[in-house]
Amino acid sequence: HNNNMAALCRGKHRWKRTNCLHVLTRNLTGNYDYDLVVIGGGSGGLACSKEAAQLGQKVAVLDYVEPSVKGTKWGLGGTCVNVGCIPKKLMHQAALLGTAVKDAQKYGWQISGPICHDWATMAEAIQNHVRSLNWGHRVQLQDKKVKYLNIKGSLVDEHTVKGQTKAGKETILTAKNIVIATGGRPNYPTQIPGAMEHGLTNVALECAGFLTGVGLDTTVMVRSIALRGFDQQMAGLVTDYMDAYGTKFAWKCVPKSVDKLSSGALQVTWTDTHTGNEHKDTYDSVLWAVGRAPETKALGLDKLGVQLKRETGKIILGSDESTSVPNIYAFGDIGEGRPELTPTAIKAGKLLARRLAGHSTELMNYDNVPTTVFTPLEYGCVGLSEEEAEKRHGKDGIEVYHAFYKPLEFTVAERDASQCYLKVVCERAGEQKILGLHFTGPNAGEVTQGFAMGFQCGATYSHLLQTVGIHPTCAEELTKVSITKRSGLDATVTGC
């Protein structure tokens, strides 16, 4: 039946007719190939499909990686596993180990000879780990009886998905519900000559940080601000530390062109928007980190009337991840206004699967999602930035407790800790409910994850003070924070 359908797709008018008939008979009999078809085998799509299968649903997941401009492809698992969080954190770790080797000498380790980093060794080891994750995902899908199809999916109607193989062979799948979890891909500034031919794409500060850390001469060009959307005081500490760490910054600069010289080097021309002057310099590699665009274009959403946000191209969703078309749902990075984070996609996907299977009515809560930026000095936060808290509650409606602290491990190593800082943004009145918590320092992700749970329980400033610290840790400084910004007192922690 499906093969006949595929054959009929070729004649447009005939397709329309068979399509109506097909949908009609199917709706009357309720006979679909699958209960759920998920388009996108990233963090969210995999979590959703596995959860649905475990709840007894018949599920298929489609995953297809369109090669990047440079022709790079990768396996099952999506951005996070292949070209995002996982390789990023491992490269960050490589850079941290370089700093640790330098510190080690102050701690009495005798290290002879020059210390240098071999990129190829690291890259191969990370690739091998990523491949093992690709394999692990395939095995899990098999174990949980999810049908995995390495084909590119698009929507025909609210119950039908068309899949295309690399060779162009088409398959038609029908489903009671369809879920879109295709995520996003990096933007290229196509208006800049040479950008696509000669550039790669990456995550700005994190990449610049670990490239500096493994000994490469790295410059970050910033047209406006760093870490847009994050607390800007914290962002300033992150970039100040990177600056001291050896990363160069070209602030308020806009690139004009990239040209490949006969030597193979890349010449970048840019404008300093402060002075209006034009500058040129040569580099071995140029990386663009100018945001991500949702993978919505090839899905055929316009034909079905799935509403997108015009400015971003993302899908407009209800609180239950529903699109404007019945039986079609979407979540993860593709959703308008959703945080572009793996754990939110995973959680949202599992909850959606439970609702579609009739097992639960629980909705995803997108408030107080913790996150960490893995720059050389890590920055973790949960809740509101100081700016956002001030906007919602007024300057007089919030109290900000803060401290500059020195991690114990920095002392013997004689490392500068002037950017190690934390702040807790609270409501000023009543119980002083905590609105936002911010921390720069070693292991910021581990620190922030623990405190994030408090936000689910309505944590207040007094709860924080009642918590006994673990000594000696950086995290304990949060339980001792007592100086307010309003007081104007020096917030530097003294003593052990």
Short mmCIF file of C-alpha atoms in Angstrom, two decimals:
data_model
loop_
_atom_site.label_atom_id
_atom_site.label_comp_id
_atom_site.label_asym_id
_atom_site.label_seq_id
_atom_site.Cartn_x
_atom_site.Cartn_y
_atom_site.Cartn_z
CA HIS A 1 0.00 0.00 0.00
CA ASN A 2 2.71 2.44 0.98
CA ASN A 3 4.78 1.64 -2.08
CA ASN A 4 1.79 2.35 -4.30
CA MET A 5 1.38 5.66 -2.53
CA ALA A 6 5.00 6.55 -3.21
CA ALA A 7 4.52 5.75 -6.88
CA LEU A 8 1.39 7.90 -7.07
CA CYS A 9 3.15 10.88 -5.56
CA ARG A 10 4.76 11.63 -8.89
CA GLY A 11 1.69 12.98 -10.66
CA LYS A 12 0.63 16.07 -8.73
CA HIS A 13 -3.12 16.07 -9.47
CA ARG A 14 -3.34 12.32 -8.94
CA TRP A 15 -1.48 12.70 -5.64
CA LYS A 16 -4.05 15.17 -4.36
CA ARG A 17 -6.90 12.81 -5.15
CA THR A 18 -5.29 9.71 -3.63
CA ASN A 19 -4.22 11.77 -0.65
CA CYS A 20 -7.79 12.80 0.23
CA LEU A 21 -9.02 9.28 -0.22
CA HIS A 22 -6.16 7.89 1.79
CA VAL A 23 -6.73 10.27 4.71
CA LEU A 24 -10.48 9.70 4.65
CA THR A 25 -10.34 5.92 4.78
CA ARG A 26 -7.64 6.09 7.40
CA ASN A 27 -9.50 8.48 9.66
CA LEU A 28 -12.58 6.26 9.54
CA THR A 29 -10.65 3.11 10.38
CA GLY A 30 -8.02 4.79 12.58
CA ASN A 31 -5.46 2.59 10.87
CA TYR A 32 -2.01 4.16 10.91
CA ASP A 33 1.43 2.64 10.39
CA TYR A 34 2.55 4.17 13.69
CA ASP A 35 1.11 5.78 16.80
CA LEU A 36 3.94 8.30 16.69
CA VAL A 37 6.46 9.42 14.09
CA VAL A 38 9.27 11.66 15.38
CA ILE A 39 11.27 13.72 12.89
CA GLY A 40 14.74 14.36 14.33
CA GLY A 41 17.06 12.00 16.20
CA GLY A 42 18.72 14.48 18.51
CA SER A 43 18.51 14.66 22.31
CA GLY A 44 14.82 15.55 22.29
CA GLY A 45 13.59 13.30 19.48
CA LEU A 46 15.34 10.24 20.88
CA ALA A 47 14.05 10.86 24.42
CA CYS A 48 10.50 11.34 23.14
CA SER A 49 10.50 8.26 20.90
CA LYS A 50 12.02 5.95 23.54
CA GLU A 51 9.57 7.14 26.22
CA ALA A 52 6.60 6.65 23.88
CA ALA A 53 7.77 3.14 22.92
CA GLN A 54 8.15 2.20 26.58
CA LEU A 55 4.55 3.27 27.13
CA GLY A 56 3.44 0.78 24.49
CA GLN A 57 3.25 3.09 21.47
CA LYS A 58 4.40 1.98 18.02
CA VAL A 59 7.09 4.54 17.16
CA ALA A 60 9.39 5.48 14.30
CA VAL A 61 12.15 8.10 14.49
CA LEU A 62 13.63 9.72 11.38
CA ASP A 63 17.11 11.19 11.48
CA TYR A 64 19.04 12.68 8.60
CA VAL A 65 22.11 14.90 8.76
CA GLU A 66 22.38 17.34 5.87
CA PRO A 67 26.15 17.75 5.31
CA SER A 68 27.54 21.10 6.52
CA VAL A 69 28.90 23.67 4.06
CA LYS A 70 32.29 21.98 4.51
CA GLY A 71 30.74 18.56 3.83
CA THR A 72 30.85 17.33 7.43
CA LYS A 73 28.31 14.66 8.40
CA TRP A 74 27.77 12.78 11.65
CA GLY A 75 25.85 9.90 13.18
CA LEU A 76 22.70 9.51 15.24
CA GLY A 77 22.28 11.64 18.36
CA GLY A 78 21.94 15.23 17.14
CA THR A 79 23.97 18.36 17.78
CA CYS A 80 24.76 17.83 21.46
CA VAL A 81 26.33 14.40 21.03
CA ASN A 82 28.15 15.02 17.75
CA VAL A 83 29.06 18.67 17.35
CA GLY A 84 27.90 20.35 20.55
CA CYS A 85 28.00 19.86 24.30
CA ILE A 86 29.89 16.57 24.40
CA PRO A 87 32.92 17.37 22.20
CA LYS A 88 32.87 20.95 23.53
CA LYS A 89 33.13 19.88 27.18
CA LEU A 90 35.90 17.37 26.37
CA MET A 91 37.94 20.06 24.59
CA HIS A 92 37.30 22.40 27.53
CA GLN A 93 38.62 19.64 29.80
CA ALA A 94 41.73 19.35 27.61
CA ALA A 95 42.38 23.06 28.13
CA LEU A 96 41.76 22.86 31.90
CA LEU A 97 44.34 20.08 32.11
CA GLY A 98 46.88 22.40 30.49
CA THR A 99 46.29 24.92 33.28
CA ALA A 100 46.47 22.11 35.84
CA VAL A 101 49.90 21.06 34.52
CA LYS A 102 51.15 24.61 35.06
CA ASP A 103 49.64 24.68 38.57
CA ALA A 104 51.15 21.27 39.34
CA GLN A 105 54.68 22.66 39.39
CA LYS A 106 53.76 25.04 42.20
CA TYR A 107 52.41 22.00 44.07
CA GLY A 108 55.75 20.22 43.77
CA TRP A 109 55.29 18.14 40.64
CA GLN A 110 58.53 18.14 38.70
CA ILE A 111 57.71 18.39 35.04
CA SER A 112 60.67 18.43 32.70
CA GLY A 113 60.69 19.61 29.12
CA PRO A 114 58.30 21.94 27.32
CA ILE A 115 54.59 21.28 27.71
CA CYS A 116 52.75 21.20 24.41
CA HIS A 117 49.44 19.93 23.16
CA ASP A 118 48.86 17.54 20.25
CA TRP A 119 45.54 18.37 18.60
CA ALA A 120 45.33 15.15 16.56
CA THR A 121 45.56 12.91 19.66
CA MET A 122 42.76 14.82 21.40
CA ALA A 123 40.57 15.01 18.28
CA GLU A 124 40.84 11.28 17.61
CA ALA A 125 40.05 10.35 21.20
CA ILE A 126 36.99 12.64 21.23
CA GLN A 127 35.79 11.33 17.83
CA ASN A 128 36.04 7.77 19.14
CA HIS A 129 33.94 8.64 22.18
CA VAL A 130 31.32 10.34 19.99
CA ARG A 131 31.17 7.27 17.70
CA SER A 132 30.57 5.07 20.73
CA LEU A 133 27.64 7.33 21.67
CA ASN A 134 26.20 7.08 18.11
CA TRP A 135 26.34 3.31 18.42
CA GLY A 136 24.82 3.40 21.91
CA HIS A 137 21.84 5.40 20.64
CA ARG A 138 21.17 2.90 17.85
CA VAL A 139 21.31 -0.02 20.29
CA GLN A 140 18.92 1.73 22.69
CA LEU A 141 16.39 2.33 19.91
CA GLN A 142 16.56 -1.35 18.98
CA ASP A 143 16.21 -2.44 22.59
CA LYS A 144 13.18 -0.22 23.09
CA LYS A 145 11.58 -1.35 19.78
CA VAL A 146 11.74 2.07 18.13
CA LYS A 147 12.00 1.90 14.32
CA TYR A 148 15.01 4.02 13.26
CA LEU A 149 15.04 5.38 9.71
CA ASN A 150 18.01 7.27 8.31
CA ILE A 151 15.83 9.31 5.95
CA LYS A 152 14.93 12.98 5.57
CA GLY A 153 11.37 13.57 6.71
CA SER A 154 8.84 16.16 5.58
CA LEU A 155 5.12 16.55 6.23
CA VAL A 156 2.44 15.67 3.69
CA ASP A 157 -0.55 16.18 5.98
CA GLU A 158 -1.29 16.00 9.72
CA HIS A 159 -1.02 12.18 9.68
CA THR A 160 1.50 11.58 6.90
CA VAL A 161 5.27 11.93 6.67
CA LYS A 162 7.27 11.52 3.48
CA GLY A 163 10.82 10.24 3.95
CA GLN A 164 13.59 10.52 1.38
CA THR A 165 16.81 8.51 1.38
CA LYS A 166 20.16 9.96 0.32
CA ALA A 167 19.65 8.27 -3.05
CA GLY A 168 16.25 9.96 -3.47
CA LYS A 169 14.03 6.93 -2.78
CA GLU A 170 10.75 7.94 -1.12
CA THR A 171 8.84 6.26 1.69
CA ILE A 172 5.43 7.25 3.06
CA LEU A 173 4.68 6.77 6.77
CA THR A 174 1.34 7.41 8.46
CA ALA A 175 0.92 8.18 12.15
CA LYS A 176 -1.71 9.19 14.65
CA ASN A 177 0.62 11.94 15.91
CA ILE A 178 3.71 13.57 14.41
CA VAL A 179 6.42 15.23 16.46
CA ILE A 180 8.99 17.64 15.00
CA ALA A 181 12.31 17.77 16.86
CA THR A 182 14.74 18.80 14.15
CA GLY A 183 16.62 21.41 16.18
CA GLY A 184 18.83 23.97 14.48
CA ARG A 185 22.03 24.45 12.54
CA PRO A 186 24.65 27.22 12.71
CA ASN A 187 24.16 30.44 10.77
CA TYR A 188 26.66 31.78 8.27
CA PRO A 189 26.78 35.55 7.65
CA THR A 190 26.11 35.05 3.93
CA GLN A 191 26.31 38.81 3.30
CA ILE A 192 30.07 38.77 4.04
CA PRO A 193 32.14 37.78 0.98
CA GLY A 194 34.23 34.66 1.68
CA ALA A 195 32.38 33.77 4.89
CA MET A 196 30.96 30.47 3.68
CA GLU A 197 33.87 29.35 1.52
CA HIS A 198 36.55 29.99 4.11
CA GLY A 199 34.82 29.67 7.46
CA LEU A 200 33.82 27.01 9.96
CA THR A 201 31.10 27.42 12.59
CA ASN A 202 31.33 27.15 16.37
CA VAL A 203 30.26 28.33 19.82
CA ALA A 204 31.96 31.66 20.39
CA LEU A 205 33.47 32.11 23.86
CA GLU A 206 33.68 28.43 24.76
CA CYS A 207 35.59 27.62 21.56
CA ALA A 208 37.84 30.67 21.83
CA GLY A 209 38.59 29.67 25.43
CA PHE A 210 39.67 26.10 24.80
CA LEU A 211 41.57 27.01 21.62
CA THR A 212 43.54 29.53 23.68
CA GLY A 213 43.91 26.88 26.38
CA VAL A 214 45.55 24.35 24.05
CA GLY A 215 48.04 27.00 22.95
CA LEU A 216 46.51 28.54 19.82
CA ASP A 217 46.59 32.29 19.18
CA THR A 218 42.89 33.17 19.24
CA THR A 219 41.00 36.43 18.70
CA VAL A 220 37.26 36.96 19.29
CA MET A 221 35.59 39.67 17.23
CA VAL A 222 32.48 41.05 18.95
CA ARG A 223 30.14 43.49 17.22
CA SER A 224 28.19 44.38 20.37
CA ILE A 225 28.12 42.41 23.64
CA ALA A 226 29.32 39.02 24.86
CA LEU A 227 26.88 36.35 26.06
CA ARG A 228 23.71 38.11 24.96
CA GLY A 229 20.77 37.11 27.16
CA PHE A 230 23.01 36.38 30.16
CA ASP A 231 23.65 38.64 33.16
CA GLN A 232 26.03 41.25 31.76
CA GLN A 233 28.07 41.75 34.94
CA MET A 234 28.83 38.01 34.88
CA ALA A 235 29.55 38.10 31.13
CA GLY A 236 32.10 40.84 31.80
CA LEU A 237 33.89 38.68 34.38
CA VAL A 238 34.02 35.76 31.93
CA THR A 239 35.59 37.87 29.16
CA ASP A 240 37.95 39.68 31.60
CA TYR A 241 39.28 36.30 32.73
CA MET A 242 39.68 35.14 29.11
CA ASP A 243 41.52 38.36 28.30
CA ALA A 244 43.96 37.72 31.16
CA TYR A 245 44.16 34.06 30.05
CA GLY A 246 45.46 35.15 26.63
CA THR A 247 42.39 35.31 24.38
CA LYS A 248 42.40 38.54 22.35
CA PHE A 249 39.21 40.54 21.84
CA ALA A 250 38.30 42.94 19.04
CA TRP A 251 35.30 44.75 20.54
CA LYS A 252 32.71 46.69 18.53
CA CYS A 253 34.11 45.36 15.25
CA VAL A 254 32.23 44.06 12.22
CA PRO A 255 33.86 41.81 9.59
CA LYS A 256 33.67 42.93 5.96
CA SER A 257 35.32 40.13 3.99
CA VAL A 258 37.48 37.01 4.13
CA ASP A 259 40.01 36.37 1.35
CA LYS A 260 42.25 33.37 0.83
CA LEU A 261 45.83 34.45 0.09
CA SER A 262 48.21 32.48 -2.15
CA SER A 263 50.00 31.29 1.01
CA GLY A 264 46.76 29.61 2.11
CA ALA A 265 46.27 32.05 4.99
CA LEU A 266 42.94 33.84 5.39
CA GLN A 267 42.91 37.63 5.32
CA VAL A 268 40.09 39.15 7.31
CA THR A 269 39.02 42.75 6.72
CA TRP A 270 36.89 44.43 9.37
CA THR A 271 35.56 47.81 10.48
CA ASP A 272 35.98 49.19 13.98
CA THR A 273 32.53 50.70 14.54
CA HIS A 274 33.90 53.03 17.27
CA THR A 275 36.39 54.78 15.01
CA GLY A 276 35.07 53.84 11.57
CA ASN A 277 38.57 52.63 10.65
CA GLU A 278 39.17 49.56 8.52
CA HIS A 279 41.65 46.86 9.63
CA LYS A 280 43.17 43.74 8.08
CA ASP A 281 44.96 40.74 9.56
CA THR A 282 45.71 37.15 8.57
CA TYR A 283 44.63 33.94 10.31
CA ASP A 284 44.80 30.19 9.69
CA SER A 285 41.12 29.61 10.48
CA VAL A 286 38.00 31.71 10.73
CA LEU A 287 35.10 30.48 12.86
CA TRP A 288 31.64 32.04 12.72
CA ALA A 289 29.56 31.97 15.88
CA VAL A 290 26.61 34.10 14.80
CA GLY A 291 23.69 32.13 16.17
CA ARG A 292 21.69 29.16 14.99
CA ALA A 293 18.75 28.84 12.61
CA PRO A 294 15.91 26.34 13.04
CA GLU A 295 15.67 23.39 10.63
CA THR A 296 12.15 24.23 9.43
CA LYS A 297 12.59 25.07 5.75
CA ALA A 298 12.49 21.58 4.22
CA LEU A 299 9.70 20.22 6.41
CA GLY A 300 6.80 21.43 4.26
CA LEU A 301 5.22 23.30 7.18
CA ASP A 302 3.81 26.14 5.08
CA LYS A 303 1.65 23.75 3.01
CA LEU A 304 0.01 22.51 6.20
CA GLY A 305 -0.37 25.94 7.77
CA VAL A 306 1.95 25.27 10.72
CA GLN A 307 2.54 28.74 12.18
CA LEU A 308 6.12 30.01 12.40
CA LYS A 309 7.49 33.15 14.04
CA ARG A 310 8.49 35.29 11.08
CA GLU A 311 11.64 36.80 12.59
CA THR A 312 13.18 33.53 13.80
CA GLY A 313 11.62 30.85 11.57
CA LYS A 314 10.83 28.84 14.71
CA ILE A 315 7.54 27.04 15.31
CA ILE A 316 4.98 28.79 17.53
CA LEU A 317 3.95 26.35 20.27
CA GLY A 318 1.40 26.05 23.03
CA SER A 319 2.41 25.09 26.57
CA ASP A 320 1.69 21.46 25.60
CA GLU A 321 4.13 21.70 22.62
CA SER A 322 1.18 21.72 20.17
CA THR A 323 1.55 23.55 16.85
CA SER A 324 -1.27 25.39 15.08
CA VAL A 325 -2.19 22.12 13.29
CA PRO A 326 -3.88 19.29 15.23
CA ASN A 327 -1.84 16.09 15.75
CA ILE A 328 1.42 17.90 14.95
CA TYR A 329 3.67 18.73 17.88
CA ALA A 330 7.16 20.20 18.16
CA PHE A 331 9.67 20.89 20.90
CA GLY A 332 13.34 21.56 21.60
CA ASP A 333 15.41 24.20 19.80
CA ILE A 334 12.86 24.40 16.98
CA GLY A 335 10.23 25.89 19.32
CA GLU A 336 9.86 29.66 19.54
CA GLY A 337 10.96 31.07 22.90
CA ARG A 338 12.31 27.74 24.17
CA PRO A 339 15.79 27.53 25.72
CA GLU A 340 18.25 25.94 23.26
CA LEU A 341 19.43 23.34 25.77
CA THR A 342 19.66 19.55 25.63
CA PRO A 343 18.17 18.82 29.09
CA THR A 344 15.06 20.92 28.43
CA ALA A 345 14.53 19.13 25.11
CA ILE A 346 14.92 15.71 26.76
CA LYS A 347 12.51 16.54 29.58
CA ALA A 348 9.98 18.20 27.27
CA GLY A 349 10.16 15.20 24.91
CA LYS A 350 9.52 12.66 27.65
CA LEU A 351 6.61 14.65 29.07
CA LEU A 352 5.09 15.06 25.58
CA ALA A 353 5.36 11.30 24.98
CA ARG A 354 3.56 10.63 28.28
CA ARG A 355 0.75 13.05 27.41
CA LEU A 356 0.31 11.64 23.89
CA ALA A 357 0.17 8.11 25.31
CA GLY A 358 -2.51 9.26 27.78
CA HIS A 359 -0.31 8.54 30.81
CA SER A 360 -0.04 12.06 32.21
CA THR A 361 -1.15 15.67 31.84
CA GLU A 362 2.06 17.18 33.23
CA LEU A 363 3.47 20.07 31.18
CA MET A 364 7.11 21.08 30.87
CA ASN A 365 8.11 23.92 33.21
CA TYR A 366 10.56 26.19 31.40
CA ASP A 367 11.14 28.50 34.39
CA ASN A 368 14.36 28.44 36.41
CA VAL A 369 16.29 26.21 34.02
CA PRO A 370 19.94 26.13 35.14
CA THR A 371 22.76 26.40 32.64
CA THR A 372 26.53 26.76 32.51
CA VAL A 373 28.91 28.39 30.05
CA PHE A 374 32.08 26.27 29.81
CA THR A 375 34.53 29.12 29.26
CA PRO A 376 38.03 28.90 30.85
CA LEU A 377 36.44 30.41 33.96
CA GLU A 378 33.09 28.62 34.04
CA TYR A 379 29.89 30.58 34.61
CA GLY A 380 26.77 28.91 35.98
CA CYS A 381 23.39 30.49 36.59
CA VAL A 382 19.80 29.68 37.39
CA GLY A 383 16.82 32.03 37.46
CA LEU A 384 16.82 35.68 36.50
CA SER A 385 19.75 37.91 35.57
CA GLU A 386 20.09 41.02 37.73
CA GLU A 387 18.86 43.15 34.80
CA GLU A 388 15.75 41.01 34.31
CA ALA A 389 14.98 40.93 38.06
CA GLU A 390 15.30 44.72 38.17
CA LYS A 391 13.02 45.07 35.14
CA ARG A 392 10.34 42.89 36.77
CA HIS A 393 10.58 44.06 40.38
CA GLY A 394 12.24 47.50 40.19
CA LYS A 395 15.63 48.46 41.59
CA ASP A 396 14.15 48.96 45.05
CA GLY A 397 12.27 45.68 44.87
CA ILE A 398 15.36 43.46 44.77
CA GLU A 399 18.30 42.79 47.09
CA VAL A 400 21.54 41.50 45.59
CA TYR A 401 23.95 39.61 47.88
CA HIS A 402 27.40 39.14 46.40
CA ALA A 403 30.97 38.06 47.10
CA PHE A 404 34.37 37.92 45.44
CA TYR A 405 36.03 34.73 46.70
CA LYS A 406 39.27 32.86 46.15
CA PRO A 407 39.09 29.13 45.39
CA LEU A 408 41.47 27.24 47.67
CA GLU A 409 43.13 25.57 44.68
CA PHE A 410 44.11 29.01 43.33
CA THR A 411 46.13 29.91 46.45
CA VAL A 412 49.18 27.63 46.24
CA ALA A 413 49.06 27.91 42.45
CA GLU A 414 49.29 31.71 42.83
CA ARG A 415 46.48 32.17 40.33
CA ASP A 416 44.55 35.41 40.02
CA ALA A 417 41.01 34.98 41.36
CA SER A 418 39.74 38.50 40.72
CA GLN A 419 36.94 37.21 38.46
CA CYS A 420 35.73 34.48 40.88
CA TYR A 421 32.45 35.96 41.99
CA LEU A 422 28.94 35.00 43.01
CA LYS A 423 25.68 36.81 43.49
CA VAL A 424 22.25 35.90 44.72
CA VAL A 425 19.40 38.11 43.49
CA CYS A 426 16.41 38.12 45.89
CA GLU A 427 13.06 39.82 46.30
CA ARG A 428 13.65 42.58 48.86
CA ALA A 429 10.33 42.23 50.65
CA GLY A 430 8.89 39.41 52.72
CA GLU A 431 10.77 36.12 52.75
CA GLN A 432 13.37 37.35 50.24
CA LYS A 433 12.60 34.70 47.66
CA ILE A 434 15.66 33.92 45.50
CA LEU A 435 15.09 35.09 41.92
CA GLY A 436 18.51 34.38 40.44
CA LEU A 437 21.80 32.75 41.41
CA HIS A 438 25.07 33.38 39.55
CA PHE A 439 28.52 31.87 40.01
CA THR A 440 31.84 32.11 38.20
CA GLY A 441 34.57 29.70 39.22
CA PRO A 442 35.86 26.14 38.95
CA ASN A 443 33.20 23.45 38.35
CA ALA A 444 30.42 26.04 37.98
CA GLY A 445 28.14 23.44 36.41
CA GLU A 446 28.41 21.11 39.39
CA VAL A 447 27.80 23.98 41.82
CA THR A 448 24.80 25.40 39.96
CA GLN A 449 23.12 22.02 39.45
CA GLY A 450 22.79 21.52 43.19
CA PHE A 451 21.40 24.95 43.96
CA ALA A 452 18.95 24.69 41.03
CA MET A 453 16.89 22.20 43.01
CA GLY A 454 16.22 24.87 45.62
CA PHE A 455 14.48 26.96 42.96
CA GLN A 456 11.94 24.14 42.48
CA CYS A 457 11.18 24.38 46.22
CA GLY A 458 10.76 28.16 46.44
CA ALA A 459 14.15 28.80 48.05
CA THR A 460 14.57 32.01 50.06
CA TYR A 461 17.64 33.88 51.28
CA SER A 462 17.09 32.49 54.78
CA HIS A 463 17.03 28.92 53.39
CA LEU A 464 20.44 29.65 51.89
CA LEU A 465 21.80 30.91 55.22
CA GLN A 466 20.33 27.89 57.07
CA THR A 467 22.24 25.55 54.76
CA VAL A 468 25.51 24.30 56.27
CA GLY A 469 28.42 24.66 53.89
CA ILE A 470 30.89 21.92 52.96
CA HIS A 471 34.40 23.08 53.79
CA PRO A 472 36.61 23.87 51.94
CA THR A 473 34.64 24.31 48.71
CA CYS A 474 33.77 27.16 46.37
CA ALA A 475 30.07 26.26 46.60
CA GLU A 476 30.01 26.93 50.36
CA GLU A 477 30.64 30.63 49.67
CA LEU A 478 27.03 30.83 48.46
CA THR A 479 25.81 29.73 51.89
CA LYS A 480 27.83 32.50 53.57
CA VAL A 481 26.97 35.42 51.28
CA SER A 482 25.90 38.39 53.41
CA ILE A 483 27.02 41.66 51.81
CA THR A 484 24.49 43.50 49.68
CA LYS A 485 25.32 45.64 46.67
CA ARG A 486 23.10 48.32 48.20
CA SER A 487 25.41 48.59 51.26
CA GLY A 488 28.37 49.58 49.07
CA LEU A 489 30.67 47.52 51.34
CA ASP A 490 33.66 45.60 49.97
CA ALA A 491 32.40 42.14 48.97
CA THR A 492 35.80 40.40 49.04
CA VAL A 493 35.81 37.27 51.20
CA THR A 494 38.69 37.14 53.70
CA GLY A 495 39.89 34.25 55.85
CA CYS A 496 39.56 30.59 54.93
#
